[in-house]
Amino acid sequence: MTHKSIRIGGLTRVEGEGSLLVRARDGRVTDVELNIYEPPRFFEALLRGRDHTEPPDITARICGICPVAYQMSACQAIEAACGIEVTGPLRDLRLLLYYGEWIESHALHICLLHAPDFLGYDSGVAMAADHRHLVERGLTLKKAGNELVAALGGRAIHPVNVRVGGFYRAPARAELAPVAERLRRAREEALATVEWVAGFDFPDVEHDYRFLALHHPAEYAILSGTIAVSDGTGFAAADWPAHIVEEQVPHSTALHARLDGTAGYLVGALARYALNGRQLSPLARSAAEAAGLGPVCRNPFRSIVVRAVEILHACDEAIRIIEDYTEPQAPSIPAEPRPGVGHGVSEAPRGTLYHRYRIDGAGLIAEADIVPPTSQNQARIEMDLRHLVEPRLDLPEAELAALCERAVRNHDPCISCSAHFLHLHLDR
């Protein structure tokens, strides 16, 4: 029986803090634990007793990279409880705002967090020394996304213009014209990014994923829809609690999630592409085909290509929305509170994000439940690591440890939006 330990300190290029323990005996992996040890942040408790109009602003503070995702899921849940639905130009503006977040988040991940893994660098800064134009292209894309979020949200981080029922102020058509021009240039950079990352050398790894994502009959779902699962099942947002159950595990302060009693389903870019790829814009579909993705991608290392395709789709669709934009008669619709429960689901850059609120007769939040994508993916990440490590236990320790880091980064986990996250202990 062999016994060996590998330790990796301070993995950067993901958000949050945690550790990874892998145990192996006699050539078999016996245990994998993704240990999230950050203290709970108690946002759901903070929401109780607050006015029904406050969740969009409060939950945006959960994440500095994807605040719009929290605002959109929160707004839709509160609006469902109030018995209203935002449609027409206001829905278009929400979708446009969300596309801005997708562009900036994916660009950050691809060019500064994930690409260094494929090019042999330990950071985006180190990569920039030899590939300045590639990093600058990523920053150009991120800037285009930030500017779009700022144009609609009032600022790029934690937008202040979003409210239940719509916006505090809707932009004039003329205000969006310069944004569209920047997005046209970004679209060219996005297409070049797809071509670039498609040429990376990917490990030959595939997993039999059970995918979960929103599905919308008329669009590549991001803002709303029903929940679809790759086994052909699905359910409405209001039925989420009947299908998705969270549970505490001893090694993590973050909850794990089970889908219909089974752990290990996957949300995020790979899931969206597998379930909705036919609804990408024609340009994005063509780029995906040229990149060799096929109708379904089960190699998590190739998720970087799918995210690049989603940037291209977001740029393309954002331009279309701006070109077709008609100013709404009012920036919001009334959302009078009433006792009830509302559910909201949208597609954050990292995957499906669920909110549920119960409002009392005074219009105050009585209960709140938030299920972020990374907590849903934790069990699946552990399964990925188990399948990746076991046939490679004979690799040199440094090489195996680096591969584990890359496997975690494939899913772009956002544990708490802080500086670093992984310390690996491999016991074999």
Coordinates of C-alpha atoms in Angstrom, one line a residue:
M1 CA 0.0 0.0 0.0
T2 CA 1.4 3.4 -1.0
H3 CA 1.0 6.7 0.8
K4 CA 1.9 10.1 -0.6
S5 CA 0.8 13.7 0.0
I6 CA 0.7 16.6 -2.4
R7 CA 0.0 20.1 -1.3
I8 CA -0.8 23.1 -3.5
G9 CA -1.0 26.4 -1.8
G10 CA -2.9 29.5 -3.0
L11 CA -4.4 28.6 -6.3
T12 CA -5.4 31.9 -7.9
R13 CA -7.6 32.4 -11.0
V14 CA -10.8 31.3 -9.3
E15 CA -13.0 33.2 -6.9
G16 CA -13.1 32.1 -3.2
E17 CA -11.2 29.9 -0.8
G18 CA -11.3 26.2 -0.1
S19 CA -9.2 23.1 -0.2
L20 CA -9.2 19.7 -2.0
L21 CA -8.5 16.4 -0.4
V22 CA -7.9 13.3 -2.6
R23 CA -7.4 9.9 -1.0
A24 CA -6.1 6.9 -3.0
R25 CA -5.2 3.4 -1.9
D26 CA -3.8 0.6 -4.0
G27 CA -4.3 2.5 -7.2
R28 CA -7.9 3.5 -6.5
V29 CA -9.3 6.8 -5.5
T30 CA -11.3 6.3 -2.4
D31 CA -12.4 9.8 -1.5
V32 CA -12.5 13.3 -3.0
E33 CA -13.6 16.3 -0.9
L34 CA -13.8 19.8 -2.3
N35 CA -13.7 21.6 1.1
I36 CA -15.2 25.1 1.1
Y37 CA -14.2 26.5 4.4
E38 CA -15.2 30.1 4.2
P39 CA -17.7 31.3 6.8
P40 CA -21.3 31.4 5.6
R41 CA -22.3 34.8 4.5
F42 CA -26.0 34.6 5.6
F43 CA -27.5 36.6 2.8
E44 CA -30.8 34.7 3.0
A45 CA -31.0 35.7 6.7
L46 CA -30.1 39.3 5.9
L47 CA -33.1 39.4 3.5
R48 CA -35.7 38.4 6.1
G49 CA -37.7 41.4 7.3
R50 CA -36.6 43.6 4.4
D51 CA -39.0 45.3 2.0
H52 CA -39.9 43.3 -1.1
T53 CA -38.2 46.0 -3.2
E54 CA -34.8 45.4 -1.7
P55 CA -33.5 42.0 -2.8
P56 CA -32.2 43.2 -6.2
D57 CA -29.8 45.6 -4.5
I58 CA -28.9 43.3 -1.6
T59 CA -28.3 40.1 -3.5
A60 CA -26.2 42.0 -6.1
R61 CA -23.6 42.3 -3.4
I62 CA -23.2 38.5 -3.3
C63 CA -21.0 38.7 -6.4
G64 CA -18.9 41.5 -7.9
I65 CA -18.5 39.6 -11.2
C66 CA -22.1 38.5 -11.8
P67 CA -24.3 40.9 -9.8
V68 CA -26.8 41.2 -12.7
A69 CA -27.5 37.5 -12.4
Y70 CA -28.6 37.9 -8.8
Q71 CA -30.6 40.9 -9.6
M72 CA -32.5 39.2 -12.5
S73 CA -33.3 36.0 -10.5
A74 CA -34.3 38.2 -7.5
C75 CA -36.5 40.5 -9.6
Q76 CA -38.3 37.7 -11.3
A77 CA -39.0 35.9 -8.0
I78 CA -40.4 39.0 -6.4
E79 CA -42.5 39.8 -9.5
A80 CA -43.9 36.3 -9.6
A81 CA -45.0 36.7 -5.9
C82 CA -46.6 40.0 -6.8
G83 CA -48.4 38.5 -9.8
I84 CA -46.7 40.6 -12.5
E85 CA -44.4 39.9 -15.5
V86 CA -42.0 42.2 -17.2
T87 CA -42.4 42.0 -21.0
G88 CA -41.7 44.0 -24.2
P89 CA -38.9 46.6 -24.3
L90 CA -38.3 46.3 -20.5
R91 CA -37.6 42.6 -20.9
D92 CA -35.3 43.4 -23.9
L93 CA -33.4 45.9 -21.7
R94 CA -32.9 43.3 -19.0
L95 CA -31.7 40.8 -21.5
L96 CA -29.3 43.4 -22.9
L97 CA -28.0 44.1 -19.4
Y98 CA -27.5 40.4 -18.8
Y99 CA -25.6 40.0 -22.1
G100 CA -23.2 42.7 -20.9
E101 CA -22.4 40.6 -17.8
W102 CA -21.9 37.4 -19.8
I103 CA -19.4 39.2 -22.1
E104 CA -17.4 40.7 -19.3
S105 CA -17.4 37.6 -17.1
H106 CA -16.6 35.1 -19.8
A107 CA -13.9 37.4 -21.2
L108 CA -12.2 37.6 -17.8
H109 CA -12.4 33.8 -17.3
I110 CA -11.1 32.9 -20.8
C111 CA -8.2 35.4 -21.2
L112 CA -6.9 35.8 -17.6
L113 CA -8.0 32.8 -15.6
H114 CA -8.3 29.8 -18.0
A115 CA -6.1 30.4 -21.0
P116 CA -2.8 30.4 -19.0
D117 CA -3.5 26.7 -18.2
F118 CA -3.3 25.8 -21.9
L119 CA -0.3 28.1 -22.7
G120 CA 1.9 27.0 -19.8
Y121 CA 1.7 30.2 -17.6
D122 CA 0.9 30.5 -13.9
S123 CA -1.0 33.8 -14.4
G124 CA -2.5 36.1 -16.9
V125 CA 0.1 38.7 -16.1
A126 CA 2.9 36.2 -17.0
M127 CA 1.1 35.3 -20.2
A128 CA 0.8 39.0 -21.1
A129 CA 4.6 39.3 -21.2
D130 CA 4.7 36.9 -24.3
H131 CA 1.2 37.3 -25.6
R132 CA 0.2 40.9 -25.0
H133 CA -2.1 41.2 -27.9
L134 CA -4.2 38.2 -26.7
V135 CA -4.6 39.6 -23.2
E136 CA -5.4 43.0 -24.6
R137 CA -8.1 41.4 -26.8
G138 CA -9.6 39.8 -23.7
L139 CA -9.5 43.2 -21.8
T140 CA -11.2 44.8 -24.8
L141 CA -14.0 42.3 -24.7
K142 CA -14.3 42.8 -20.9
K143 CA -14.5 46.5 -21.3
A144 CA -17.2 46.2 -23.9
G145 CA -19.3 44.1 -21.5
N146 CA -18.6 46.5 -18.6
E147 CA -19.7 49.5 -20.7
L148 CA -22.9 47.8 -21.7
V149 CA -23.7 47.0 -18.0
A150 CA -22.8 50.6 -17.0
A151 CA -25.0 52.0 -19.8
L152 CA -28.1 50.2 -18.5
G153 CA -27.2 49.6 -14.9
G154 CA -25.7 53.0 -13.9
R155 CA -22.3 51.4 -13.2
A156 CA -20.4 48.3 -14.1
I157 CA -20.2 46.7 -10.7
H158 CA -23.3 46.3 -8.5
P159 CA -25.6 48.2 -10.9
V160 CA -28.0 50.7 -9.2
N161 CA -30.6 51.2 -12.0
V162 CA -32.3 47.8 -11.6
R163 CA -35.6 47.6 -9.7
V164 CA -38.5 45.2 -9.2
G165 CA -40.7 45.8 -12.2
G166 CA -38.0 47.1 -14.5
F167 CA -35.5 50.0 -14.2
Y168 CA -35.4 53.4 -12.5
R169 CA -34.6 54.9 -15.8
A170 CA -34.7 53.6 -19.4
P171 CA -32.1 54.7 -21.9
A172 CA -33.0 56.8 -24.9
R173 CA -32.4 55.0 -28.2
A174 CA -29.7 57.5 -29.1
E175 CA -27.8 56.6 -25.9
L176 CA -27.3 53.1 -27.1
A177 CA -25.9 53.9 -30.5
P178 CA -22.3 54.3 -29.4
V179 CA -22.6 51.1 -27.3
A180 CA -23.7 49.2 -30.4
E181 CA -20.7 50.4 -32.3
R182 CA -18.3 49.2 -29.6
L183 CA -20.2 45.9 -29.6
R184 CA -19.7 45.5 -33.3
R185 CA -15.9 45.8 -32.8
A186 CA -16.2 43.4 -29.8
R187 CA -18.0 40.9 -32.0
E188 CA -15.0 40.6 -34.3
E189 CA -12.7 40.1 -31.3
A190 CA -15.1 37.5 -30.0
L191 CA -15.0 35.6 -33.2
A192 CA -11.2 35.7 -33.2
T193 CA -11.3 34.4 -29.6
V194 CA -13.3 31.4 -30.6
E195 CA -10.8 30.6 -33.3
W196 CA -7.9 31.1 -30.9
V197 CA -9.1 28.9 -28.0
A198 CA -10.4 26.2 -30.4
G199 CA -6.7 25.5 -31.3
F200 CA -5.6 24.7 -27.7
D201 CA -4.4 21.2 -26.9
F202 CA -7.1 19.6 -24.8
P203 CA -6.7 16.5 -22.6
D204 CA -8.7 13.6 -24.0
V205 CA -11.3 13.5 -21.3
E206 CA -15.1 13.1 -21.5
H207 CA -17.7 12.6 -18.8
D208 CA -21.2 11.3 -18.9
Y209 CA -22.8 14.5 -17.6
R210 CA -26.4 15.0 -16.6
F211 CA -26.9 18.6 -17.8
L212 CA -29.4 21.1 -16.4
A213 CA -30.2 24.5 -17.8
L214 CA -33.0 26.9 -18.6
H215 CA -34.7 26.4 -21.9
H216 CA -36.8 28.9 -23.8
P217 CA -38.7 28.1 -27.0
A218 CA -37.7 31.4 -28.7
E219 CA -34.1 32.1 -27.6
Y220 CA -30.9 30.7 -26.2
A221 CA -32.2 30.9 -22.6
I222 CA -30.5 33.3 -20.2
L223 CA -33.2 35.4 -18.6
S224 CA -36.2 33.0 -18.3
G225 CA -37.7 29.7 -19.3
T226 CA -38.4 26.3 -17.9
I227 CA -35.7 24.0 -16.5
A228 CA -34.6 21.3 -18.9
V229 CA -32.5 18.2 -18.0
S230 CA -30.5 16.2 -20.6
D231 CA -32.4 13.0 -19.7
G232 CA -35.5 14.5 -21.3
T233 CA -37.2 15.6 -18.1
G234 CA -37.9 19.2 -17.1
F235 CA -39.9 21.3 -14.7
A236 CA -41.1 24.9 -14.1
A237 CA -39.3 27.3 -11.9
A238 CA -42.1 27.0 -9.3
D239 CA -41.4 23.3 -9.1
W240 CA -37.7 23.7 -8.3
P241 CA -38.0 22.8 -4.6
A242 CA -39.7 19.5 -5.6
H243 CA -36.7 18.5 -7.7
I244 CA -33.6 20.2 -6.3
V245 CA -32.8 19.6 -2.7
E246 CA -29.8 21.0 -0.9
E247 CA -27.9 19.2 1.8
Q248 CA -25.1 19.9 4.2
V249 CA -21.9 17.8 3.8
P250 CA -19.3 17.6 6.6
H251 CA -16.4 18.9 4.6
S252 CA -17.9 22.1 3.2
T253 CA -19.7 25.2 4.5
A254 CA -21.4 25.4 1.0
L255 CA -24.4 23.2 0.5
H256 CA -24.5 20.4 -2.1
A257 CA -27.5 19.9 -4.4
R258 CA -29.3 16.8 -5.5
L259 CA -31.5 16.6 -8.6
D260 CA -34.4 14.2 -8.1
G261 CA -32.4 12.4 -5.4
T262 CA -29.2 12.1 -7.4
A263 CA -26.0 14.1 -6.8
G264 CA -23.6 15.2 -9.5
Y265 CA -25.6 17.1 -12.2
L266 CA -23.9 19.9 -14.1
V267 CA -25.0 23.5 -14.8
G268 CA -23.1 26.2 -16.8
A269 CA -21.8 26.7 -20.3
L270 CA -21.5 23.0 -21.2
A271 CA -25.1 22.4 -20.1
R272 CA -26.5 25.4 -21.9
Y273 CA -24.8 24.4 -25.1
A274 CA -25.9 20.8 -24.9
L275 CA -29.5 21.7 -24.3
N276 CA -29.9 24.9 -26.3
G277 CA -27.1 25.0 -28.8
R278 CA -29.5 25.1 -31.8
Q279 CA -30.8 28.4 -30.5
L280 CA -27.5 30.2 -30.7
S281 CA -27.3 33.1 -33.2
P282 CA -26.3 31.9 -36.7
L283 CA -22.9 33.5 -36.4
A284 CA -22.3 31.7 -33.0
R285 CA -23.6 28.4 -34.4
S286 CA -21.3 28.6 -37.3
A287 CA -18.3 29.4 -35.1
A288 CA -19.1 26.5 -32.8
E289 CA -19.2 24.2 -35.7
A290 CA -15.9 25.5 -37.1
A291 CA -14.4 25.0 -33.6
G292 CA -15.3 21.3 -33.8
L293 CA -17.7 21.4 -30.8
G294 CA -20.4 19.2 -32.2
P295 CA -24.0 19.2 -30.9
V296 CA -22.8 18.2 -27.3
C297 CA -19.5 18.8 -25.6
R298 CA -18.7 16.5 -22.7
N299 CA -15.0 17.4 -22.4
P300 CA -14.8 19.9 -19.5
F301 CA -11.5 21.2 -20.7
R302 CA -13.2 22.4 -23.9
S303 CA -15.6 24.5 -21.8
I304 CA -13.4 27.5 -22.7
V305 CA -14.4 27.1 -26.3
V306 CA -18.1 27.1 -25.4
R307 CA -17.7 30.2 -23.3
A308 CA -16.0 32.0 -26.2
V309 CA -19.0 31.0 -28.4
E310 CA -21.4 32.4 -25.8
I311 CA -19.5 35.7 -25.9
L312 CA -19.9 35.8 -29.6
H313 CA -23.7 35.0 -29.2
A314 CA -24.0 37.7 -26.5
C315 CA -22.4 40.4 -28.7
D316 CA -24.5 39.4 -31.7
E317 CA -27.8 39.4 -29.8
A318 CA -27.0 42.6 -27.9
I319 CA -26.4 44.4 -31.2
R320 CA -29.8 43.0 -32.5
I321 CA -31.6 44.2 -29.4
I322 CA -30.2 47.7 -29.7
E323 CA -31.0 47.9 -33.4
D324 CA -34.6 46.9 -32.8
Y325 CA -35.0 48.9 -29.5
T326 CA -38.1 50.9 -28.9
E327 CA -38.2 53.1 -25.8
P328 CA -40.7 51.8 -23.2
Q329 CA -43.6 54.1 -22.2
A330 CA -42.4 53.9 -18.6
P331 CA -39.1 52.5 -17.1
S332 CA -41.0 50.1 -14.8
I333 CA -44.3 48.6 -14.1
P334 CA -46.0 48.7 -10.6
A335 CA -45.2 45.8 -8.3
E336 CA -47.7 46.0 -5.5
P337 CA -46.9 43.4 -2.8
R338 CA -49.3 40.7 -1.7
P339 CA -48.9 37.6 0.5
G340 CA -47.4 34.8 -1.6
V341 CA -44.3 32.9 -2.8
G342 CA -42.4 33.7 -6.0
H343 CA -39.7 31.7 -7.8
G344 CA -37.1 33.2 -10.2
V345 CA -34.5 31.4 -12.3
S346 CA -31.9 32.7 -14.8
E347 CA -28.6 31.7 -16.3
A348 CA -25.7 33.3 -14.6
P349 CA -22.4 33.0 -16.5
R350 CA -21.5 30.0 -14.3
G351 CA -24.9 28.4 -14.6
T352 CA -28.5 28.2 -13.4
L353 CA -29.3 30.6 -10.4
Y354 CA -32.5 30.1 -8.4
H355 CA -34.2 32.5 -6.0
R356 CA -37.4 31.9 -3.9
Y357 CA -39.1 34.5 -1.7
R358 CA -42.1 34.4 0.5
I359 CA -43.7 37.8 1.1
D360 CA -46.1 38.6 3.9
G361 CA -49.1 40.9 4.0
A362 CA -46.9 43.9 4.8
G363 CA -44.7 43.4 1.8
L364 CA -41.8 42.2 3.8
I365 CA -39.6 39.2 3.0
A366 CA -40.6 36.3 5.3
E367 CA -38.4 33.6 3.7
A368 CA -35.5 33.6 1.2
D369 CA -33.7 30.8 -0.6
I370 CA -30.9 31.2 -3.1
V371 CA -29.2 28.3 -4.9
P372 CA -26.1 29.5 -6.8
P373 CA -24.6 27.6 -9.7
T374 CA -21.2 26.7 -8.1
S375 CA -22.9 25.0 -5.1
Q376 CA -24.8 22.9 -7.6
N377 CA -21.6 21.9 -9.4
Q378 CA -19.6 21.0 -6.3
A379 CA -20.5 17.3 -6.3
R380 CA -20.0 17.1 -10.0
I381 CA -16.5 18.7 -9.7
E382 CA -15.6 16.1 -7.1
M383 CA -16.8 13.4 -9.5
D384 CA -14.7 14.9 -12.4
L385 CA -11.6 14.8 -10.2
R386 CA -12.2 11.2 -9.1
H387 CA -12.5 10.1 -12.8
L388 CA -9.5 12.3 -13.8
V389 CA -7.1 11.3 -11.1
E390 CA -7.6 7.5 -10.8
P391 CA -6.1 6.4 -14.1
R392 CA -3.3 9.0 -13.7
L393 CA -2.0 8.2 -10.2
D394 CA 1.4 7.2 -11.6
L395 CA 2.0 10.7 -12.9
P396 CA 4.6 12.8 -11.1
E397 CA 3.0 14.6 -8.2
A398 CA 3.5 18.1 -9.5
E399 CA 1.9 17.2 -12.9
L400 CA -1.0 15.5 -11.2
A401 CA -1.6 18.4 -8.9
A402 CA -1.5 20.9 -11.8
L403 CA -4.1 18.7 -13.6
C404 CA -6.4 18.8 -10.6
E405 CA -6.2 22.6 -10.5
R406 CA -7.0 22.8 -14.2
A407 CA -10.0 20.4 -13.7
V408 CA -11.4 22.7 -11.0
R409 CA -10.9 25.8 -13.2
N410 CA -12.7 24.2 -16.1
H411 CA -16.0 25.0 -14.2
D412 CA -15.0 28.6 -13.3
P413 CA -16.2 28.2 -9.7
C414 CA -17.2 31.3 -7.9
I415 CA -17.0 30.3 -4.2
S416 CA -17.2 33.8 -2.7
C417 CA -15.6 36.2 -5.1
S418 CA -12.4 36.6 -3.2
A419 CA -8.8 36.2 -4.2
H420 CA -7.9 32.5 -4.2
F421 CA -9.4 29.1 -3.4
L422 CA -7.5 25.9 -3.6
H423 CA -5.1 24.1 -1.3
L424 CA -4.7 20.5 -2.4
H425 CA -3.9 17.6 -0.1
L426 CA -3.5 14.3 -2.1
D427 CA -3.2 11.3 0.2
R428 CA -2.3 8.1 -1.7

